């Protein structure tokens, strides 16, 4: 599967859209879209297509001065439409003459048009849409870069973005052939599949049956099946980088702390960076050794210059080797700098104590000590979200906190953080992340989002699927022998484990009990022709609804190697513990 | 009209004109859009009504037109003519193009136009309608484009269309008229709800106008819900809301939880908070409504207003709800806290500003006290008002009592604050408790390891630190903490307590100055029995 074609088509589509306004024009782009755009169309591409100035959409800015043609490229959101309408109205009032095109990403929404209509600007605006859905981030990774999916779908239960996921899959099928075998894990996944089915049939795009699909299996998974994973502390290098520096569209911003330079350095983190490819999924404890060995090798590379005899040798050294060496040198410097920065931060946060608490929470032991640890963190008013994460983990793994504990912990939480965080507690309760165990007398709430609720559920699942290794010491962190290496052997990401089971069993046979424990269940739609199974592509696409973590990505990469399969991971967004929790708290 | 006719006219007038014409006088609008010649032709060759003419232009794929219809939605002119274009796929439309249409230039933008599809075109409309968008024009309409007439003020003296052009147009009109007949026939035919929803899912044009019966509307809603497309769902909901009375709307919504969620999500993101709260109340989701009200009440910054809004919120949304009794208690606590903070803040900020009060000069306040959490407030009180009696507002003890602050939390704050003030006597008093037989004993609910860490953070002198490190009972832990808080004296003492001479010798080698001397003294001492 070559994603090049996706990038190319995106460029073409954008190019066409820009050329619908043939004159020179200004571009106003949604802040959310700048990074994705960087990945498939750079500034020069925009300039080639007649873009004069580029602005970032700033709702506080009432008027933009510029040329008489303007194109807005924005995510389809009501609040953004309002901001644009305000700008247009302000400019009209000034007597500016200007023509506007609004390009909605990924598609036109009724509500957006409604806003423009009610604001009275529809008459000055041409609306277009840019079906920018999955953005290829690496050879095996794509993202919608739509972090809003989580709160919109799982909290507001609004299905608007389900359409985006479904159409992104239909688009993929247009490029790579119909995916014959689909597994849906969770409720949202089923909706996506059904919508995808009806779109497939209706979009009118012919799918010659004889085109061999390049994707053999699709496994759609819902984030709300497993809230434990995003709350666990990451241990692999890439996940830690994301947590510490934030990776956006595979681009990372290294500051002074890492580079020693005054200006920030943007670095693209993909498998094309050889050093990065090797270390990204390693357990952190195993990264530094590699970097130092590479550094030594680099030294030998530089030392070659001492042996240069002829002018020709020198020439070739300078023109070939030296450039590579310099490049490698720079990359190594950044990674070493980043490692140091991560270590420093972790040390300042009493990392070891926290990990100890987290691991015993997962294991379900030393509850009293863990509560004391959380209390202590609240007393100290640690600024991070970590006490809350631990509290949620405790609740998720125990199926809610016993009433007295819940009351006492939440009281202390509010004293430490402020009473207004009552709203947070309410949100956590709604999503099932932090609950009070209900006694049998009070009726169970009619509706709460699944999560891994009920007392036994997490434990039962953990036991049935062996999510928590019996002796973590057996997990080799240097050359991993189990997926749980991504959390130092304390936990196996549930969704990855489900993928493993499906791949191992070649289906759902024998998984009945597990399916019952998964909120929303698992179903399979297998359209492989009986004789066609052999020719089925060995590529499996795993699509996360509501976001996945780099820990899960690492685990899946490890997993498919064991089955000698290929994996492509698609997600609505890549999340960290903090971004996940913040989305829940809104 | 004026605008289309006088190409050199100032663009300001153009805008003024055209927007003025957006009103109910639908009749004239079309004239504005069509190139002068075309319009004249149409008017002379046919009796067709304005709205029919729009259809013709749909068929030429003139991007602008269907929009007019869209807008007509609102104006009650009966020219809602969506049926002609909407469903036809892009490919189909190209084939219906009259021979004169410049299919080549159309093809050039094929991709993007198939992307935006009919409905999109319909909306882009008004601009195109006024003949402004060059690219749009190049897609569909062949000849003297209005846009050239209207926009190209730079080239005023354009030449008139040739007779061949007019001929072409003539043919086009005949063709279009035929198409129009077909469209006319289909025009008032109601589409099955499934088709309409399908069109919405695929991003194609559709209309709700023809669904007049409640049954049709509800069928439409159910079909939308079935489709799992949020965009379709909310569009139908808002259509329903506009066209049936509130009590019916509410009743039908209550039967459809999915619709409820979408409607609530819409209200929230549309900032219709009052309606949202009402709707939640109607649904019996009072906790959600109350929390939402509360969230908004918390946002006010002004102290007086904030306290007042929170009080109103308490009375209206929390006090009456039995199942919110715990939250009500907490909210009452919050109000009490704010009412305690407000006068203290006023006094202290005045005192600080006056520059007369030593303590504020030595330790300037970092932020306003108002709105800070209980813990922060306690720390603040311990810092600036430690010695106040319990009947004073700013007394740490009073705060502790009102908010049931745990002893642990109290000790944390008090230690931190007093250490910051370098009041080691206070700290000793804090940690002293009466023993069983009248004597005193040093005790810490949080353990002396935590005490040492807090003191370390406030950069307490080594002799103070060493004193409390020495109280850690577990010897290994004592050594660990001593090392962690970087207090050589404590490390030495801990090693002595462990009777580990080898370690001590090794450690001494790393020391300098008086700490080294202290270590050497210890090593020389004969009273210690080393391991």
PDB file of N, CA and C in Angstrom, chain A residues 404-453:
ATOM      1  N   UNK A 404     -17.514   5.691  50.482  1.00  0.00           N
ATOM      2  CA  UNK A 404     -16.784   6.549  51.422  1.00  0.00           C
ATOM      3  C   UNK A 404     -15.480   7.039  50.791  1.00  0.00           C
ATOM      4  N   UNK A 405     -14.808   6.153  50.076  1.00  0.00           N
ATOM      5  CA  UNK A 405     -13.562   6.551  49.415  1.00  0.00           C
ATOM      6  C   UNK A 405     -13.832   7.630  48.377  1.00  0.00           C
ATOM      7  N   UNK A 406     -14.892   7.388  47.604  1.00  0.00           N
ATOM      8  CA  UNK A 406     -15.222   8.360  46.557  1.00  0.00           C
ATOM      9  C   UNK A 406     -15.432   9.735  47.161  1.00  0.00           C
ATOM     10  N   UNK A 407     -16.216   9.782  48.242  1.00  0.00           N
ATOM     11  CA  UNK A 407     -16.531  11.080  48.846  1.00  0.00           C
ATOM     12  C   UNK A 407     -15.278  11.745  49.385  1.00  0.00           C
ATOM     13  N   UNK A 408     -14.488  10.969  50.095  1.00  0.00           N
ATOM     14  CA  UNK A 408     -13.313  11.566  50.708  1.00  0.00           C
ATOM     15  C   UNK A 408     -12.303  12.022  49.647  1.00  0.00           C
ATOM     16  N   UNK A 409     -12.099  11.196  48.633  1.00  0.00           N
ATOM     17  CA  UNK A 409     -11.112  11.568  47.615  1.00  0.00           C
ATOM     18  C   UNK A 409     -11.578  12.783  46.805  1.00  0.00           C
ATOM     19  N   UNK A 410     -12.861  12.788  46.441  1.00  0.00           N
ATOM     20  CA  UNK A 410     -13.316  13.920  45.647  1.00  0.00           C
ATOM     21  C   UNK A 410     -13.318  15.202  46.473  1.00  0.00           C
ATOM     22  N   UNK A 411     -13.638  15.088  47.768  1.00  0.00           N
ATOM     23  CA  UNK A 411     -13.556  16.274  48.625  1.00  0.00           C
ATOM     24  C   UNK A 411     -12.142  16.846  48.622  1.00  0.00           C
ATOM     25  N   UNK A 412     -11.183  15.961  48.813  1.00  0.00           N
ATOM     26  CA  UNK A 412      -9.801  16.436  48.852  1.00  0.00           C
ATOM     27  C   UNK A 412      -9.378  16.994  47.508  1.00  0.00           C
ATOM     28  N   UNK A 413      -9.879  16.360  46.461  1.00  0.00           N
ATOM     29  CA  UNK A 413      -9.564  16.852  45.123  1.00  0.00           C
ATOM     30  C   UNK A 413     -10.079  18.288  44.943  1.00  0.00           C
ATOM     31  N   UNK A 414     -11.315  18.522  45.391  1.00  0.00           N
ATOM     32  CA  UNK A 414     -11.891  19.854  45.227  1.00  0.00           C
ATOM     33  C   UNK A 414     -11.177  20.884  46.094  1.00  0.00           C
ATOM     34  N   UNK A 415     -10.778  20.461  47.294  1.00  0.00           N
ATOM     35  CA  UNK A 415     -10.040  21.400  48.151  1.00  0.00           C
ATOM     36  C   UNK A 415      -8.719  21.785  47.506  1.00  0.00           C
ATOM     37  N   UNK A 416      -8.103  20.811  46.891  1.00  0.00           N
ATOM     38  CA  UNK A 416      -6.790  21.043  46.321  1.00  0.00           C
ATOM     39  C   UNK A 416      -6.860  21.847  45.026  1.00  0.00           C
ATOM     40  N   UNK A 417      -7.896  21.570  44.218  1.00  0.00           N
ATOM     41  CA  UNK A 417      -7.936  22.185  42.881  1.00  0.00           C
ATOM     42  C   UNK A 417      -8.972  23.290  42.756  1.00  0.00           C
ATOM     43  N   UNK A 418      -9.891  23.356  43.673  1.00  0.00           N
ATOM     44  CA  UNK A 418     -10.942  24.370  43.586  1.00  0.00           C
ATOM     45  C   UNK A 418     -12.299  23.740  43.377  1.00  0.00           C
ATOM     46  N   UNK A 419     -13.318  24.333  43.977  1.00  0.00           N
ATOM     47  CA  UNK A 419     -14.658  23.749  43.904  1.00  0.00           C
ATOM     48  C   UNK A 419     -15.216  23.703  42.482  1.00  0.00           C
ATOM     49  N   UNK A 420     -14.769  24.627  41.654  1.00  0.00           N
ATOM     50  CA  UNK A 420     -15.336  24.648  40.296  1.00  0.00           C
ATOM     51  C   UNK A 420     -15.032  23.347  39.542  1.00  0.00           C
ATOM     52  N   UNK A 421     -14.103  22.558  40.056  1.00  0.00           N
ATOM     53  CA  UNK A 421     -13.818  21.278  39.399  1.00  0.00           C
ATOM     54  C   UNK A 421     -14.896  20.229  39.663  1.00  0.00           C
ATOM     55  N   UNK A 422     -15.931  20.621  40.360  1.00  0.00           N
ATOM     56  CA  UNK A 422     -17.106  19.765  40.487  1.00  0.00           C
ATOM     57  C   UNK A 422     -17.601  19.377  39.095  1.00  0.00           C
ATOM     58  N   UNK A 423     -17.460  20.312  38.172  1.00  0.00           N
ATOM     59  CA  UNK A 423     -17.868  20.048  36.795  1.00  0.00           C
ATOM     60  C   UNK A 423     -17.043  18.897  36.208  1.00  0.00           C
ATOM     61  N   UNK A 424     -15.749  18.903  36.524  1.00  0.00           N
ATOM     62  CA  UNK A 424     -14.877  17.820  36.054  1.00  0.00           C
ATOM     63  C   UNK A 424     -15.348  16.477  36.599  1.00  0.00           C
ATOM     64  N   UNK A 425     -15.662  16.485  37.886  1.00  0.00           N
ATOM     65  CA  UNK A 425     -16.105  15.229  38.499  1.00  0.00           C
ATOM     66  C   UNK A 425     -17.369  14.732  37.820  1.00  0.00           C
ATOM     67  N   UNK A 426     -18.219  15.684  37.486  1.00  0.00           N
ATOM     68  CA  UNK A 426     -19.457  15.302  36.801  1.00  0.00           C
ATOM     69  C   UNK A 426     -19.148  14.680  35.431  1.00  0.00           C
ATOM     70  N   UNK A 427     -18.238  15.312  34.710  1.00  0.00           N
ATOM     71  CA  UNK A 427     -17.854  14.780  33.396  1.00  0.00           C
ATOM     72  C   UNK A 427     -17.246  13.380  33.526  1.00  0.00           C
ATOM     73  N   UNK A 428     -16.406  13.219  34.535  1.00  0.00           N
ATOM     74  CA  UNK A 428     -15.758  11.920  34.743  1.00  0.00           C
ATOM     75  C   UNK A 428     -16.796  10.852  35.079  1.00  0.00           C
ATOM     76  N   UNK A 429     -17.807  11.281  35.812  1.00  0.00           N
ATOM     77  CA  UNK A 429     -18.863  10.339  36.165  1.00  0.00           C
ATOM     78  C   UNK A 429     -19.656   9.956  34.919  1.00  0.00           C
ATOM     79  N   UNK A 430     -19.957  10.961  34.109  1.00  0.00           N
ATOM     80  CA  UNK A 430     -20.732  10.712  32.889  1.00  0.00           C
ATOM     81  C   UNK A 430     -20.035   9.740  31.954  1.00  0.00           C
ATOM     82  N   UNK A 431     -18.728   9.904  31.830  1.00  0.00           N
ATOM     83  CA  UNK A 431     -18.000   9.040  30.906  1.00  0.00           C
ATOM     84  C   UNK A 431     -17.606   7.720  31.552  1.00  0.00           C
ATOM     85  N   UNK A 432     -17.892   7.587  32.852  1.00  0.00           N
ATOM     86  CA  UNK A 432     -17.572   6.334  33.519  1.00  0.00           C
ATOM     87  C   UNK A 432     -16.120   6.206  33.922  1.00  0.00           C
ATOM     88  N   UNK A 433     -15.393   7.311  33.915  1.00  0.00           N
ATOM     89  CA  UNK A 433     -13.979   7.234  34.281  1.00  0.00           C
ATOM     90  C   UNK A 433     -13.785   7.246  35.789  1.00  0.00           C
ATOM     91  N   UNK A 434     -14.635   7.944  36.482  1.00  0.00           N
ATOM     92  CA  UNK A 434     -14.498   8.026  37.932  1.00  0.00           C
ATOM     93  C   UNK A 434     -15.893   7.971  38.532  1.00  0.00           C
ATOM     94  N   UNK A 435     -16.208   6.825  39.131  1.00  0.00           N
ATOM     95  CA  UNK A 435     -17.575   6.615  39.591  1.00  0.00           C
ATOM     96  C   UNK A 435     -17.614   6.185  41.044  1.00  0.00           C
ATOM     97  N   UNK A 436     -18.782   6.385  41.608  1.00  0.00           N
ATOM     98  CA  UNK A 436     -19.033   5.901  42.953  1.00  0.00           C
ATOM     99  C   UNK A 436     -19.777   4.585  42.776  1.00  0.00           C
ATOM    100  N   UNK A 437     -19.333   3.573  43.477  1.00  0.00           N
ATOM    101  CA  UNK A 437     -20.039   2.297  43.345  1.00  0.00           C
ATOM    102  C   UNK A 437     -21.459   2.443  43.843  1.00  0.00           C
ATOM    103  N   UNK A 438     -22.381   1.985  43.034  1.00  0.00           N
ATOM    104  CA  UNK A 438     -23.772   2.103  43.453  1.00  0.00           C
ATOM    105  C   UNK A 438     -24.145   0.862  44.243  1.00  0.00           C
ATOM    106  N   UNK A 439     -24.775   1.100  45.375  1.00  0.00           N
ATOM    107  CA  UNK A 439     -25.241  -0.046  46.153  1.00  0.00           C
ATOM    108  C   UNK A 439     -26.487  -0.601  45.487  1.00  0.00           C
ATOM    109  N   UNK A 440     -26.832  -1.809  45.839  1.00  0.00           N
ATOM    110  CA  UNK A 440     -27.911  -2.479  45.116  1.00  0.00           C
ATOM    111  C   UNK A 440     -29.267  -1.799  45.303  1.00  0.00           C
ATOM    112  N   UNK A 441     -29.414  -1.052  46.415  1.00  0.00           N
ATOM    113  CA  UNK A 441     -30.723  -0.437  46.648  1.00  0.00           C
ATOM    114  C   UNK A 441     -31.014   0.664  45.640  1.00  0.00           C
ATOM    115  N   UNK A 442     -30.028   1.525  45.419  1.00  0.00           N
ATOM    116  CA  UNK A 442     -30.287   2.601  44.463  1.00  0.00           C
ATOM    117  C   UNK A 442     -30.264   2.004  43.060  1.00  0.00           C
ATOM    118  N   UNK A 443     -31.259   2.390  42.276  1.00  0.00           N
ATOM    119  CA  UNK A 443     -31.311   1.828  40.925  1.00  0.00           C
ATOM    120  C   UNK A 443     -30.100   2.267  40.116  1.00  0.00           C
ATOM    121  N   UNK A 444     -29.641   1.363  39.309  1.00  0.00           N
ATOM    122  CA  UNK A 444     -28.490   1.676  38.460  1.00  0.00           C
ATOM    123  C   UNK A 444     -28.900   2.760  37.476  1.00  0.00           C
ATOM    124  N   UNK A 445     -28.000   3.656  37.249  1.00  0.00           N
ATOM    125  CA  UNK A 445     -28.280   4.739  36.312  1.00  0.00           C
ATOM    126  C   UNK A 445     -28.727   4.145  34.988  1.00  0.00           C
ATOM    127  N   UNK A 446     -29.777   4.703  34.419  1.00  0.00           N
ATOM    128  CA  UNK A 446     -30.289   4.120  33.179  1.00  0.00           C
ATOM    129  C   UNK A 446     -29.255   4.153  32.060  1.00  0.00           C
ATOM    130  N   UNK A 447     -28.484   5.208  32.050  1.00  0.00           N
ATOM    131  CA  UNK A 447     -27.592   5.302  30.915  1.00  0.00           C
ATOM    132  C   UNK A 447     -26.290   5.965  31.330  1.00  0.00           C
ATOM    133  N   UNK A 448     -25.230   5.240  31.154  1.00  0.00           N
ATOM    134  CA  UNK A 448     -23.940   5.882  31.304  1.00  0.00           C
ATOM    135  C   UNK A 448     -23.065   5.259  30.245  1.00  0.00           C
ATOM    136  N   UNK A 449     -22.138   6.021  29.766  1.00  0.00           N
ATOM    137  CA  UNK A 449     -21.299   5.479  28.706  1.00  0.00           C
ATOM    138  C   UNK A 449     -20.538   4.280  29.246  1.00  0.00           C
ATOM    139  N   UNK A 450     -20.330   3.298  28.397  1.00  0.00           N
ATOM    140  CA  UNK A 450     -19.779   2.029  28.860  1.00  0.00           C
ATOM    141  C   UNK A 450     -18.466   2.139  29.643  1.00  0.00           C
ATOM    142  N   UNK A 451     -17.351   2.314  28.984  1.00  0.00           N
ATOM    143  CA  UNK A 451     -16.090   2.237  29.715  1.00  0.00           C
ATOM    144  C   UNK A 451     -16.007   0.833  30.254  1.00  0.00           C
ATOM    145  N   UNK A 452     -15.006   0.530  31.015  1.00  0.00           N
ATOM    146  CA  UNK A 452     -15.017  -0.778  31.639  1.00  0.00           C
ATOM    147  C   UNK A 452     -15.611  -0.555  33.006  1.00  0.00           C
ATOM    148  N   UNK A 453     -16.876  -0.803  33.105  1.00  0.00           N
ATOM    149  CA  UNK A 453     -17.555  -0.456  34.344  1.00  0.00           C
ATOM    150  C   UNK A 453     -17.548  -1.648  35.304  1.00  0.00           C
TER     151      UNK A 453
END
